Amino acid sequence: MQIKVDINRLDYWNFNKYSIRKIPSLRRNFILNMIALPILVFIGFLFLRILFQMSFPLVLIVSIVGGIIGDLLLLYMMKLQIMKLPEDKEGLLGEHIIEISEEGIRESTSVNTGFNIWNGVHGIDQDKDYIYIFLDSMLAHIIPKKSFQSMVEANEFYNKTVHYWKNGRNDN
C-alpha cells in the first residue's frame, strides 16, 4: 500500500506539538521550562524589590504576569522557528512517498530513499489529523490524513500498518 503525502511547515509544527504532549522526556522538559521561567522572573523581581522598594504583593503579581508573558513568548518563538523552515526543505518538507508492505516501510523523497523493517519501527500512533510511524522515540514519518481520499482509507492504512508492525515484531 502506497500513499503520497506533502509535508508542510504546519504539519511539522503539529508533529512537534504532538511530540511534546506524547513523548515523556519532551513533555517533562517542556513543563520544567514553563515552570522555571516564572520562577526565574519571580527571583529577578525579588532582587528588584530591594532596589525599587516594591511591595511583596506587587512583586508577586508582576512575576505571575511576567511569567505568563514569558511562557507565551517561548511558545511563539518555538512556532516561529518551525515556521521559518523553507517550504522546500529537502527531505523534511515537501513530497514524500510512503509505502508499507509485510517486509517494512519505505519512504522516498526528492533527496533520499529509506527502508525500515518492522522490527526497527519504534511505534505507530495517530490523532484525528495524522498518522505517525516512529522510527525512534523522537523521529517519525508524518502522514497527514488529508492525503487520503477518505477517512475510511486513512483508517485502513493505519490498521494495515499496525498489523504489519505487530506481525513484523513477532517474527523476530
Short mmCIF file of N, CA and C in Angstrom, two decimals:
data_model
loop_
_atom_site.label_atom_id
_atom_site.label_comp_id
_atom_site.label_asym_id
_atom_site.label_seq_id
_atom_site.Cartn_x
_atom_site.Cartn_y
_atom_site.Cartn_z
N MET A 1 0.86 -1.18 0.00
CA MET A 1 0.00 0.00 0.00
C MET A 1 0.90 1.23 0.00
N GLN A 2 0.57 2.19 -0.84
CA GLN A 2 1.41 3.37 -1.01
C GLN A 2 0.57 4.64 -0.91
N ILE A 3 1.16 5.69 -0.32
CA ILE A 3 0.49 6.98 -0.21
C ILE A 3 1.50 8.09 -0.48
N LYS A 4 1.06 9.11 -1.20
CA LYS A 4 1.89 10.29 -1.44
C LYS A 4 1.41 11.38 -0.49
N VAL A 5 2.34 11.93 0.30
CA VAL A 5 2.00 12.99 1.24
C VAL A 5 2.85 14.22 0.94
N ASP A 6 2.31 15.36 1.27
CA ASP A 6 3.03 16.61 1.10
C ASP A 6 3.14 17.26 2.48
N ILE A 7 4.32 17.21 3.07
CA ILE A 7 4.53 17.74 4.42
C ILE A 7 4.89 19.21 4.32
N ASN A 8 4.12 20.06 5.02
CA ASN A 8 4.42 21.48 5.05
C ASN A 8 4.82 21.90 6.47
N ARG A 9 5.12 23.16 6.63
CA ARG A 9 5.58 23.66 7.94
C ARG A 9 4.53 23.45 9.02
N LEU A 10 3.26 23.63 8.68
CA LEU A 10 2.21 23.45 9.67
C LEU A 10 2.14 21.99 10.13
N ASP A 11 2.31 21.05 9.20
CA ASP A 11 2.35 19.63 9.57
C ASP A 11 3.49 19.37 10.54
N TYR A 12 4.64 19.96 10.24
CA TYR A 12 5.81 19.77 11.10
C TYR A 12 5.59 20.40 12.47
N TRP A 13 4.94 21.56 12.53
CA TRP A 13 4.60 22.20 13.81
C TRP A 13 3.63 21.31 14.59
N ASN A 14 2.63 20.77 13.90
CA ASN A 14 1.66 19.89 14.58
C ASN A 14 2.34 18.64 15.12
N PHE A 15 3.32 18.11 14.39
CA PHE A 15 4.08 16.96 14.89
C PHE A 15 4.86 17.34 16.16
N ASN A 16 5.44 18.51 16.17
CA ASN A 16 6.18 18.95 17.36
C ASN A 16 5.25 19.12 18.56
N LYS A 17 4.07 19.68 18.35
CA LYS A 17 3.10 19.80 19.45
C LYS A 17 2.68 18.41 19.94
N TYR A 18 2.43 17.51 19.00
CA TYR A 18 2.06 16.14 19.36
C TYR A 18 3.17 15.50 20.18
N SER A 19 4.41 15.68 19.74
CA SER A 19 5.56 15.09 20.43
C SER A 19 5.68 15.59 21.85
N ILE A 20 5.47 16.88 22.05
CA ILE A 20 5.55 17.45 23.40
C ILE A 20 4.48 16.84 24.30
N ARG A 21 3.30 16.61 23.75
CA ARG A 21 2.21 16.02 24.55
C ARG A 21 2.43 14.54 24.84
N LYS A 22 3.01 13.80 23.88
CA LYS A 22 3.03 12.34 23.97
C LYS A 22 4.36 11.71 24.37
N ILE A 23 5.48 12.40 24.16
CA ILE A 23 6.78 11.81 24.47
C ILE A 23 7.19 12.28 25.87
N PRO A 24 7.30 11.35 26.83
CA PRO A 24 7.52 11.73 28.22
C PRO A 24 8.71 12.67 28.45
N SER A 25 9.86 12.40 27.83
CA SER A 25 11.03 13.26 28.08
C SER A 25 10.81 14.67 27.53
N LEU A 26 10.18 14.80 26.38
CA LEU A 26 9.89 16.13 25.84
C LEU A 26 8.85 16.85 26.68
N ARG A 27 7.82 16.12 27.11
CA ARG A 27 6.78 16.71 27.95
C ARG A 27 7.37 17.21 29.27
N ARG A 28 8.23 16.40 29.88
CA ARG A 28 8.85 16.78 31.14
C ARG A 28 9.71 18.03 30.97
N ASN A 29 10.54 18.07 29.93
CA ASN A 29 11.38 19.24 29.68
C ASN A 29 10.55 20.49 29.39
N PHE A 30 9.49 20.32 28.64
CA PHE A 30 8.62 21.45 28.32
C PHE A 30 7.98 21.99 29.59
N ILE A 31 7.45 21.11 30.43
CA ILE A 31 6.81 21.54 31.67
C ILE A 31 7.82 22.22 32.59
N LEU A 32 9.02 21.64 32.70
CA LEU A 32 10.05 22.27 33.52
C LEU A 32 10.39 23.67 33.04
N ASN A 33 10.51 23.85 31.73
CA ASN A 33 10.78 25.18 31.17
C ASN A 33 9.64 26.14 31.45
N MET A 34 8.42 25.66 31.32
CA MET A 34 7.26 26.52 31.55
C MET A 34 7.13 26.91 33.03
N ILE A 35 7.61 26.06 33.93
CA ILE A 35 7.57 26.38 35.36
C ILE A 35 8.79 27.23 35.74
N ALA A 36 9.94 26.90 35.19
CA ALA A 36 11.18 27.60 35.57
C ALA A 36 11.15 29.07 35.19
N LEU A 37 10.57 29.40 34.05
CA LEU A 37 10.58 30.79 33.60
C LEU A 37 9.86 31.71 34.60
N PRO A 38 8.64 31.41 35.04
CA PRO A 38 8.00 32.28 36.05
C PRO A 38 8.78 32.34 37.37
N ILE A 39 9.40 31.24 37.75
CA ILE A 39 10.20 31.25 38.99
C ILE A 39 11.40 32.17 38.84
N LEU A 40 12.07 32.10 37.69
CA LEU A 40 13.21 33.00 37.46
C LEU A 40 12.77 34.46 37.42
N VAL A 41 11.62 34.72 36.82
CA VAL A 41 11.10 36.10 36.80
C VAL A 41 10.82 36.55 38.23
N PHE A 42 10.23 35.67 39.04
CA PHE A 42 9.94 35.99 40.44
C PHE A 42 11.22 36.31 41.21
N ILE A 43 12.24 35.49 41.04
CA ILE A 43 13.51 35.72 41.73
C ILE A 43 14.12 37.05 41.28
N GLY A 44 14.04 37.32 39.98
CA GLY A 44 14.55 38.59 39.47
C GLY A 44 13.82 39.77 40.08
N PHE A 45 12.51 39.69 40.19
CA PHE A 45 11.75 40.79 40.78
C PHE A 45 11.97 40.89 42.29
N LEU A 46 12.29 39.79 42.95
CA LEU A 46 12.63 39.88 44.37
C LEU A 46 13.87 40.76 44.57
N PHE A 47 14.85 40.59 43.69
CA PHE A 47 16.04 41.44 43.76
C PHE A 47 15.71 42.89 43.43
N LEU A 48 14.85 43.08 42.43
CA LEU A 48 14.45 44.44 42.05
C LEU A 48 13.60 45.10 43.14
N ARG A 49 12.91 44.28 43.90
CA ARG A 49 12.07 44.79 45.00
C ARG A 49 12.91 45.61 45.96
N ILE A 50 14.10 45.13 46.24
CA ILE A 50 15.01 45.84 47.15
C ILE A 50 15.40 47.19 46.55
N LEU A 51 15.73 47.20 45.27
CA LEU A 51 16.17 48.45 44.61
C LEU A 51 15.05 49.47 44.48
N PHE A 52 13.84 49.02 44.18
CA PHE A 52 12.74 49.94 43.89
C PHE A 52 11.70 50.02 45.00
N GLN A 53 11.98 49.42 46.15
CA GLN A 53 11.07 49.48 47.30
C GLN A 53 9.66 49.01 46.94
N MET A 54 9.58 47.91 46.17
CA MET A 54 8.29 47.37 45.76
C MET A 54 7.71 46.49 46.87
N SER A 55 6.39 46.52 47.01
CA SER A 55 5.75 45.65 48.00
C SER A 55 5.75 44.21 47.48
N PHE A 56 5.72 43.26 48.41
CA PHE A 56 5.75 41.86 48.02
C PHE A 56 4.55 41.48 47.14
N PRO A 57 3.31 41.93 47.48
CA PRO A 57 2.18 41.56 46.58
C PRO A 57 2.38 42.08 45.15
N LEU A 58 2.96 43.26 45.00
CA LEU A 58 3.21 43.79 43.66
C LEU A 58 4.25 42.93 42.94
N VAL A 59 5.30 42.52 43.66
CA VAL A 59 6.32 41.65 43.08
C VAL A 59 5.68 40.34 42.62
N LEU A 60 4.80 39.79 43.43
CA LEU A 60 4.14 38.53 43.10
C LEU A 60 3.26 38.68 41.86
N ILE A 61 2.48 39.73 41.80
CA ILE A 61 1.60 39.96 40.65
C ILE A 61 2.42 40.18 39.38
N VAL A 62 3.44 41.02 39.45
CA VAL A 62 4.27 41.30 38.28
C VAL A 62 4.99 40.02 37.84
N SER A 63 5.41 39.20 38.79
CA SER A 63 6.09 37.94 38.45
C SER A 63 5.16 36.97 37.75
N ILE A 64 3.95 36.86 38.23
CA ILE A 64 2.98 35.95 37.60
C ILE A 64 2.68 36.42 36.18
N VAL A 65 2.39 37.70 36.03
CA VAL A 65 2.10 38.24 34.70
C VAL A 65 3.32 38.10 33.80
N GLY A 66 4.50 38.44 34.33
CA GLY A 66 5.74 38.31 33.55
C GLY A 66 6.02 36.87 33.16
N GLY A 67 5.76 35.93 34.07
CA GLY A 67 5.97 34.52 33.78
C GLY A 67 5.04 34.01 32.70
N ILE A 68 3.78 34.45 32.77
CA ILE A 68 2.81 34.04 31.74
C ILE A 68 3.21 34.61 30.39
N ILE A 69 3.59 35.88 30.36
CA ILE A 69 4.03 36.50 29.10
C ILE A 69 5.28 35.79 28.58
N GLY A 70 6.21 35.46 29.48
CA GLY A 70 7.42 34.74 29.08
C GLY A 70 7.11 33.38 28.50
N ASP A 71 6.17 32.65 29.11
CA ASP A 71 5.77 31.34 28.60
C ASP A 71 5.14 31.46 27.21
N LEU A 72 4.28 32.47 27.05
CA LEU A 72 3.66 32.67 25.74
C LEU A 72 4.70 33.03 24.69
N LEU A 73 5.68 33.85 25.07
CA LEU A 73 6.76 34.19 24.14
C LEU A 73 7.58 32.95 23.78
N LEU A 74 7.82 32.08 24.75
CA LEU A 74 8.56 30.85 24.49
C LEU A 74 7.83 29.99 23.45
N LEU A 75 6.52 29.84 23.61
CA LEU A 75 5.73 29.07 22.65
C LEU A 75 5.76 29.73 21.27
N TYR A 76 5.62 31.05 21.25
CA TYR A 76 5.65 31.78 19.98
C TYR A 76 7.00 31.61 19.28
N MET A 77 8.08 31.67 20.04
CA MET A 77 9.41 31.52 19.46
C MET A 77 9.62 30.11 18.91
N MET A 78 9.08 29.10 19.62
CA MET A 78 9.17 27.73 19.12
C MET A 78 8.45 27.61 17.77
N LYS A 79 7.24 28.14 17.71
CA LYS A 79 6.46 28.06 16.47
C LYS A 79 7.15 28.86 15.37
N LEU A 80 7.68 30.02 15.70
CA LEU A 80 8.35 30.87 14.72
C LEU A 80 9.55 30.14 14.10
N GLN A 81 10.32 29.42 14.94
CA GLN A 81 11.47 28.66 14.43
C GLN A 81 11.03 27.61 13.42
N ILE A 82 9.96 26.91 13.74
CA ILE A 82 9.48 25.85 12.85
C ILE A 82 8.89 26.46 11.58
N MET A 83 8.16 27.55 11.72
CA MET A 83 7.53 28.16 10.55
C MET A 83 8.56 28.86 9.65
N LYS A 84 9.77 29.07 10.14
CA LYS A 84 10.83 29.66 9.32
C LYS A 84 11.46 28.64 8.38
N LEU A 85 11.17 27.35 8.61
CA LEU A 85 11.73 26.33 7.72
C LEU A 85 11.31 26.66 6.29
N PRO A 86 12.24 26.59 5.37
CA PRO A 86 11.84 26.85 3.98
C PRO A 86 10.84 25.80 3.51
N GLU A 87 9.92 26.22 2.67
CA GLU A 87 8.88 25.31 2.19
C GLU A 87 9.48 24.11 1.45
N ASP A 88 10.63 24.31 0.86
CA ASP A 88 11.24 23.22 0.10
C ASP A 88 12.41 22.58 0.84
N LYS A 89 12.35 22.57 2.17
CA LYS A 89 13.41 21.95 2.98
C LYS A 89 13.51 20.49 2.56
N GLU A 90 14.47 20.23 1.71
CA GLU A 90 14.55 18.92 1.08
C GLU A 90 14.69 17.79 2.10
N GLY A 91 13.87 16.78 1.93
CA GLY A 91 13.92 15.61 2.78
C GLY A 91 13.05 15.72 4.02
N LEU A 92 12.76 16.94 4.47
CA LEU A 92 11.93 17.13 5.65
C LEU A 92 10.53 17.57 5.22
N LEU A 93 10.48 18.65 4.48
CA LEU A 93 9.21 19.16 3.96
C LEU A 93 9.08 18.76 2.50
N GLY A 94 7.88 18.88 2.00
CA GLY A 94 7.65 18.56 0.59
C GLY A 94 7.05 17.18 0.41
N GLU A 95 7.19 16.67 -0.80
CA GLU A 95 6.56 15.40 -1.16
C GLU A 95 7.32 14.20 -0.61
N HIS A 96 6.58 13.28 -0.02
CA HIS A 96 7.10 12.01 0.48
C HIS A 96 6.20 10.90 -0.07
N ILE A 97 6.81 9.84 -0.53
CA ILE A 97 6.07 8.64 -0.92
C ILE A 97 6.31 7.62 0.18
N ILE A 98 5.24 7.20 0.83
CA ILE A 98 5.33 6.21 1.91
C ILE A 98 4.68 4.93 1.40
N GLU A 99 5.44 3.84 1.49
CA GLU A 99 4.93 2.54 1.03
C GLU A 99 5.11 1.53 2.16
N ILE A 100 4.01 0.86 2.50
CA ILE A 100 4.08 -0.19 3.53
C ILE A 100 3.86 -1.54 2.87
N SER A 101 4.55 -2.53 3.40
CA SER A 101 4.39 -3.91 2.93
C SER A 101 4.67 -4.82 4.13
N GLU A 102 4.54 -6.10 3.93
CA GLU A 102 4.82 -7.04 5.02
C GLU A 102 6.27 -6.97 5.48
N GLU A 103 7.16 -6.58 4.57
CA GLU A 103 8.60 -6.51 4.90
C GLU A 103 8.95 -5.29 5.73
N GLY A 104 8.28 -4.15 5.49
CA GLY A 104 8.63 -2.93 6.22
C GLY A 104 8.03 -1.70 5.58
N ILE A 105 8.64 -0.57 5.88
CA ILE A 105 8.16 0.72 5.38
C ILE A 105 9.26 1.40 4.59
N ARG A 106 8.88 1.91 3.42
CA ARG A 106 9.82 2.61 2.55
C ARG A 106 9.32 4.04 2.41
N GLU A 107 10.27 4.98 2.54
CA GLU A 107 9.96 6.39 2.32
C GLU A 107 10.89 6.91 1.24
N SER A 108 10.31 7.63 0.28
CA SER A 108 11.11 8.24 -0.78
C SER A 108 10.79 9.73 -0.83
N THR A 109 11.85 10.54 -0.92
CA THR A 109 11.71 11.99 -1.11
C THR A 109 12.57 12.37 -2.30
N SER A 110 12.65 13.65 -2.57
CA SER A 110 13.46 14.12 -3.69
C SER A 110 14.96 13.93 -3.44
N VAL A 111 15.34 13.70 -2.19
CA VAL A 111 16.78 13.59 -1.87
C VAL A 111 17.20 12.24 -1.32
N ASN A 112 16.24 11.39 -0.94
CA ASN A 112 16.67 10.09 -0.40
C ASN A 112 15.54 9.06 -0.46
N THR A 113 15.95 7.83 -0.24
CA THR A 113 15.02 6.72 -0.09
C THR A 113 15.50 5.92 1.11
N GLY A 114 14.57 5.61 1.99
CA GLY A 114 14.93 4.82 3.16
C GLY A 114 13.98 3.66 3.35
N PHE A 115 14.48 2.61 3.97
CA PHE A 115 13.65 1.44 4.23
C PHE A 115 13.91 0.97 5.65
N ASN A 116 12.86 0.70 6.38
CA ASN A 116 12.96 0.15 7.73
C ASN A 116 12.12 -1.12 7.81
N ILE A 117 12.72 -2.19 8.32
CA ILE A 117 11.92 -3.38 8.59
C ILE A 117 11.07 -3.07 9.81
N TRP A 118 9.98 -3.80 9.97
CA TRP A 118 9.04 -3.50 11.06
C TRP A 118 9.67 -3.64 12.43
N ASN A 119 10.63 -4.54 12.56
CA ASN A 119 11.29 -4.70 13.86
C ASN A 119 12.06 -3.43 14.25
N GLY A 120 12.41 -2.61 13.27
CA GLY A 120 13.13 -1.37 13.53
C GLY A 120 12.23 -0.17 13.76
N VAL A 121 10.92 -0.38 13.69
CA VAL A 121 9.97 0.70 13.92
C VAL A 121 9.64 0.74 15.41
N HIS A 122 9.75 1.92 15.99
CA HIS A 122 9.57 2.10 17.43
C HIS A 122 8.10 2.05 17.85
N GLY A 123 7.23 2.62 17.04
CA GLY A 123 5.81 2.63 17.39
C GLY A 123 4.99 3.30 16.31
N ILE A 124 3.68 3.13 16.41
CA ILE A 124 2.74 3.72 15.46
C ILE A 124 1.61 4.33 16.28
N ASP A 125 1.27 5.57 15.93
CA ASP A 125 0.20 6.24 16.66
C ASP A 125 -0.55 7.15 15.69
N GLN A 126 -1.66 7.66 16.15
CA GLN A 126 -2.43 8.58 15.33
C GLN A 126 -3.20 9.53 16.22
N ASP A 127 -3.57 10.67 15.65
CA ASP A 127 -4.53 11.55 16.28
C ASP A 127 -5.59 11.83 15.21
N LYS A 128 -6.41 12.81 15.40
CA LYS A 128 -7.51 12.98 14.44
C LYS A 128 -7.05 13.44 13.06
N ASP A 129 -5.85 14.04 12.97
CA ASP A 129 -5.39 14.57 11.69
C ASP A 129 -4.18 13.87 11.09
N TYR A 130 -3.46 13.06 11.88
CA TYR A 130 -2.20 12.49 11.41
C TYR A 130 -2.03 11.04 11.85
N ILE A 131 -1.23 10.33 11.07
CA ILE A 131 -0.70 9.02 11.45
C ILE A 131 0.80 9.23 11.61
N TYR A 132 1.37 8.71 12.70
CA TYR A 132 2.80 8.85 12.98
C TYR A 132 3.41 7.46 13.06
N ILE A 133 4.44 7.23 12.26
CA ILE A 133 5.18 5.98 12.32
C ILE A 133 6.56 6.32 12.86
N PHE A 134 6.78 6.00 14.14
CA PHE A 134 8.00 6.39 14.83
C PHE A 134 9.14 5.42 14.52
N LEU A 135 10.24 5.99 14.02
CA LEU A 135 11.44 5.21 13.74
C LEU A 135 12.34 5.13 14.96
N ASP A 136 12.21 6.09 15.85
CA ASP A 136 12.78 6.03 17.19
C ASP A 136 11.88 6.87 18.07
N SER A 137 12.30 7.17 19.29
CA SER A 137 11.38 7.84 20.20
C SER A 137 11.02 9.26 19.79
N MET A 138 11.82 9.91 18.91
CA MET A 138 11.52 11.29 18.54
C MET A 138 11.55 11.57 17.03
N LEU A 139 11.66 10.55 16.23
CA LEU A 139 11.69 10.70 14.78
C LEU A 139 10.58 9.87 14.17
N ALA A 140 9.75 10.51 13.36
CA ALA A 140 8.61 9.77 12.81
C ALA A 140 8.32 10.19 11.37
N HIS A 141 7.71 9.27 10.65
CA HIS A 141 7.10 9.62 9.37
C HIS A 141 5.77 10.28 9.73
N ILE A 142 5.54 11.46 9.19
CA ILE A 142 4.31 12.21 9.43
C ILE A 142 3.41 11.98 8.23
N ILE A 143 2.23 11.43 8.48
CA ILE A 143 1.30 11.14 7.38
C ILE A 143 -0.01 11.87 7.66
N PRO A 144 -0.20 13.03 7.01
CA PRO A 144 -1.47 13.75 7.20
C PRO A 144 -2.64 12.93 6.64
N LYS A 145 -3.69 12.83 7.40
CA LYS A 145 -4.85 12.07 6.94
C LYS A 145 -5.53 12.75 5.75
N LYS A 146 -5.26 14.05 5.56
CA LYS A 146 -5.83 14.75 4.40
C LYS A 146 -5.24 14.22 3.09
N SER A 147 -4.16 13.44 3.17
CA SER A 147 -3.54 12.86 1.99
C SER A 147 -4.35 11.70 1.40
N PHE A 148 -5.29 11.19 2.18
CA PHE A 148 -6.11 10.06 1.75
C PHE A 148 -7.40 10.58 1.12
N GLN A 149 -8.02 9.75 0.31
CA GLN A 149 -9.28 10.11 -0.34
C GLN A 149 -10.42 10.24 0.68
N SER A 150 -10.32 9.44 1.76
CA SER A 150 -11.37 9.45 2.78
C SER A 150 -10.78 9.01 4.11
N MET A 151 -11.56 9.22 5.16
CA MET A 151 -11.13 8.75 6.48
C MET A 151 -11.14 7.22 6.53
N VAL A 152 -11.99 6.59 5.76
CA VAL A 152 -12.01 5.13 5.69
C VAL A 152 -10.67 4.64 5.15
N GLU A 153 -10.17 5.29 4.11
CA GLU A 153 -8.88 4.92 3.53
C GLU A 153 -7.74 5.17 4.53
N ALA A 154 -7.83 6.29 5.26
CA ALA A 154 -6.81 6.60 6.27
C ALA A 154 -6.81 5.54 7.37
N ASN A 155 -8.00 5.16 7.82
CA ASN A 155 -8.11 4.12 8.86
C ASN A 155 -7.61 2.77 8.35
N GLU A 156 -7.89 2.47 7.10
CA GLU A 156 -7.40 1.22 6.51
C GLU A 156 -5.87 1.21 6.48
N PHE A 157 -5.27 2.34 6.08
CA PHE A 157 -3.81 2.45 6.05
C PHE A 157 -3.23 2.28 7.46
N TYR A 158 -3.83 2.97 8.43
CA TYR A 158 -3.37 2.87 9.82
C TYR A 158 -3.48 1.43 10.32
N ASN A 159 -4.63 0.80 10.13
CA ASN A 159 -4.83 -0.57 10.61
C ASN A 159 -3.88 -1.55 9.95
N LYS A 160 -3.67 -1.39 8.65
CA LYS A 160 -2.75 -2.28 7.94
C LYS A 160 -1.32 -2.07 8.44
N THR A 161 -0.95 -0.82 8.69
CA THR A 161 0.40 -0.51 9.20
C THR A 161 0.61 -1.16 10.57
N VAL A 162 -0.37 -1.01 11.44
CA VAL A 162 -0.27 -1.62 12.78
C VAL A 162 -0.19 -3.15 12.66
N HIS A 163 -0.98 -3.71 11.77
CA HIS A 163 -0.97 -5.17 11.55
C HIS A 163 0.42 -5.63 11.09
N TYR A 164 0.97 -4.97 10.06
CA TYR A 164 2.30 -5.33 9.57
C TYR A 164 3.35 -5.17 10.68
N TRP A 165 3.24 -4.10 11.43
CA TRP A 165 4.22 -3.81 12.50
C TRP A 165 4.17 -4.91 13.57
N LYS A 166 2.99 -5.25 14.02
CA LYS A 166 2.85 -6.29 15.05
C LYS A 166 3.35 -7.63 14.55
N ASN A 167 2.99 -7.97 13.31
CA ASN A 167 3.47 -9.24 12.73
C ASN A 167 4.99 -9.23 12.55
N GLY A 168 5.53 -8.11 12.10
CA GLY A 168 6.97 -8.00 11.89
C GLY A 168 7.76 -8.08 13.17
N ARG A 169 7.20 -7.61 14.25
CA ARG A 169 7.87 -7.67 15.55
C ARG A 169 7.79 -9.09 16.13
N ASN A 170 6.71 -9.79 15.84
CA ASN A 170 6.54 -11.15 16.35
C ASN A 170 7.42 -12.14 15.63
N ASP A 171 7.81 -11.83 14.38
CA ASP A 171 8.63 -12.75 13.60
C ASP A 171 10.04 -12.88 14.17
N ASN A 172 10.49 -11.89 14.92
CA ASN A 172 11.88 -11.91 15.42
C ASN A 172 12.00 -12.28 16.86
#
